[in-house]
């Protein structure tokens, strides 16, 4: 589903690149707010949830993340190539 069930897949650890890719793919202009470190320190509820999980991951977590990461990388390469070709 990651490969075709979503219009866009971004990665939190690649926030700036994800925002740029989102706008390139879906066509809206970036907002200044998107360039800021959104929730940089984390939200209190996030820390509580992470603490409760104690490192637990579900059986499909790694596979889903790997598929999302690969799709993200392919889409970045595709957009970069389109930009490169359009400048010829």
PDB file of C-alpha atoms in Angstrom, residues 3-79:
ATOM      1  CA  UNK A   3       3.967   1.992  -2.976  1.00  0.00           C
ATOM      2  CA  UNK A   4       0.657   3.081  -4.506  1.00  0.00           C
ATOM      3  CA  UNK A   5      -1.946   3.860  -1.836  1.00  0.00           C
ATOM      4  CA  UNK A   6      -0.789   7.375  -0.995  1.00  0.00           C
ATOM      5  CA  UNK A   7      -0.310  10.493  -3.119  1.00  0.00           C
ATOM      6  CA  UNK A   8       2.833  11.364  -1.151  1.00  0.00           C
ATOM      7  CA  UNK A   9       5.218   9.741   1.313  1.00  0.00           C
ATOM      8  CA  UNK A  10       7.650  11.858   3.336  1.00  0.00           C
ATOM      9  CA  UNK A  11      10.132  11.083   6.094  1.00  0.00           C
ATOM     10  CA  UNK A  12      10.305  13.021   9.362  1.00  0.00           C
ATOM     11  CA  UNK A  13      14.095  12.690   9.465  1.00  0.00           C
ATOM     12  CA  UNK A  14      14.152  14.302   5.992  1.00  0.00           C
ATOM     13  CA  UNK A  15      11.697  17.068   6.906  1.00  0.00           C
ATOM     14  CA  UNK A  16      13.047  19.845   4.640  1.00  0.00           C
ATOM     15  CA  UNK A  17      13.415  17.547   1.654  1.00  0.00           C
ATOM     16  CA  UNK A  18       9.982  16.037   2.327  1.00  0.00           C
ATOM     17  CA  UNK A  19       8.368  19.498   2.313  1.00  0.00           C
ATOM     18  CA  UNK A  20      10.095  20.406  -0.959  1.00  0.00           C
ATOM     19  CA  UNK A  21       9.150  17.095  -2.538  1.00  0.00           C
ATOM     20  CA  UNK A  22       5.542  17.454  -1.399  1.00  0.00           C
ATOM     21  CA  UNK A  23       5.226  20.822  -3.085  1.00  0.00           C
ATOM     22  CA  UNK A  24       6.985  19.689  -6.266  1.00  0.00           C
ATOM     23  CA  UNK A  25       4.716  16.673  -6.564  1.00  0.00           C
ATOM     24  CA  UNK A  26       1.411  18.238  -5.550  1.00  0.00           C
ATOM     25  CA  UNK A  27       1.913  21.764  -6.842  1.00  0.00           C
ATOM     26  CA  UNK A  28       1.363  24.210  -3.995  1.00  0.00           C
ATOM     27  CA  UNK A  29       3.798  26.891  -2.872  1.00  0.00           C
ATOM     28  CA  UNK A  30       5.646  26.195   0.404  1.00  0.00           C
ATOM     29  CA  UNK A  31       4.627  28.133   3.498  1.00  0.00           C
ATOM     30  CA  UNK A  32       7.229  29.842   5.697  1.00  0.00           C
ATOM     31  CA  UNK A  33       5.889  27.829   8.648  1.00  0.00           C
ATOM     32  CA  UNK A  34       6.919  24.598   6.947  1.00  0.00           C
ATOM     33  CA  UNK A  35      10.582  25.595   7.087  1.00  0.00           C
ATOM     34  CA  UNK A  36      10.499  25.930  10.847  1.00  0.00           C
ATOM     35  CA  UNK A  37      11.406  23.135  13.240  1.00  0.00           C
ATOM     36  CA  UNK A  38       7.870  21.929  13.855  1.00  0.00           C
ATOM     37  CA  UNK A  39       7.562  20.257  17.270  1.00  0.00           C
ATOM     38  CA  UNK A  40      11.354  20.056  17.464  1.00  0.00           C
ATOM     39  CA  UNK A  41      11.415  19.134  21.153  1.00  0.00           C
ATOM     40  CA  UNK A  42       8.597  16.651  20.827  1.00  0.00           C
ATOM     41  CA  UNK A  43       5.212  16.778  22.411  1.00  0.00           C
ATOM     42  CA  UNK A  44       4.677  15.674  25.995  1.00  0.00           C
ATOM     43  CA  UNK A  45       2.214  12.992  24.898  1.00  0.00           C
ATOM     44  CA  UNK A  46       4.759  11.680  22.374  1.00  0.00           C
ATOM     45  CA  UNK A  47       7.333  11.177  25.122  1.00  0.00           C
ATOM     46  CA  UNK A  48       4.758   9.438  27.306  1.00  0.00           C
ATOM     47  CA  UNK A  49       3.753   7.101  24.488  1.00  0.00           C
ATOM     48  CA  UNK A  50       7.367   6.301  23.597  1.00  0.00           C
ATOM     49  CA  UNK A  51       8.074   5.576  27.256  1.00  0.00           C
ATOM     50  CA  UNK A  52       5.121   3.177  27.419  1.00  0.00           C
ATOM     51  CA  UNK A  53       6.238   1.355  24.287  1.00  0.00           C
ATOM     52  CA  UNK A  54       9.735   0.703  25.743  1.00  0.00           C
ATOM     53  CA  UNK A  55      11.219   0.114  22.307  1.00  0.00           C
ATOM     54  CA  UNK A  56       8.419  -2.152  21.097  1.00  0.00           C
ATOM     55  CA  UNK A  57       7.923  -2.390  17.353  1.00  0.00           C
ATOM     56  CA  UNK A  58       5.278  -4.401  15.566  1.00  0.00           C
ATOM     57  CA  UNK A  59       6.151  -7.239  13.192  1.00  0.00           C
ATOM     58  CA  UNK A  60       5.524  -5.125  10.087  1.00  0.00           C
ATOM     59  CA  UNK A  61       7.085  -1.851  11.217  1.00  0.00           C
ATOM     60  CA  UNK A  62      10.482  -2.346   9.603  1.00  0.00           C
ATOM     61  CA  UNK A  63       9.003  -3.530   6.301  1.00  0.00           C
ATOM     62  CA  UNK A  64       6.592  -0.582   6.124  1.00  0.00           C
ATOM     63  CA  UNK A  65       9.340   1.912   6.934  1.00  0.00           C
ATOM     64  CA  UNK A  66      11.729   0.336   4.407  1.00  0.00           C
ATOM     65  CA  UNK A  67       9.062   0.566   1.686  1.00  0.00           C
ATOM     66  CA  UNK A  68       8.325   4.199   2.586  1.00  0.00           C
ATOM     67  CA  UNK A  69      12.027   5.087   2.600  1.00  0.00           C
ATOM     68  CA  UNK A  70      12.559   3.458  -0.798  1.00  0.00           C
ATOM     69  CA  UNK A  71       9.533   5.191  -2.319  1.00  0.00           C
ATOM     70  CA  UNK A  72      10.757   8.517  -0.938  1.00  0.00           C
ATOM     71  CA  UNK A  73      14.213   8.012  -2.447  1.00  0.00           C
ATOM     72  CA  UNK A  74      12.771   7.038  -5.846  1.00  0.00           C
ATOM     73  CA  UNK A  75      10.480  10.066  -5.881  1.00  0.00           C
ATOM     74  CA  UNK A  76      13.324  12.425  -4.950  1.00  0.00           C
ATOM     75  CA  UNK A  77      15.455  11.005  -7.793  1.00  0.00           C
ATOM     76  CA  UNK A  78      12.531  11.333 -10.211  1.00  0.00           C
ATOM     77  CA  UNK A  79      11.885  14.973  -9.320  1.00  0.00           C
TER      78      UNK A  79
END
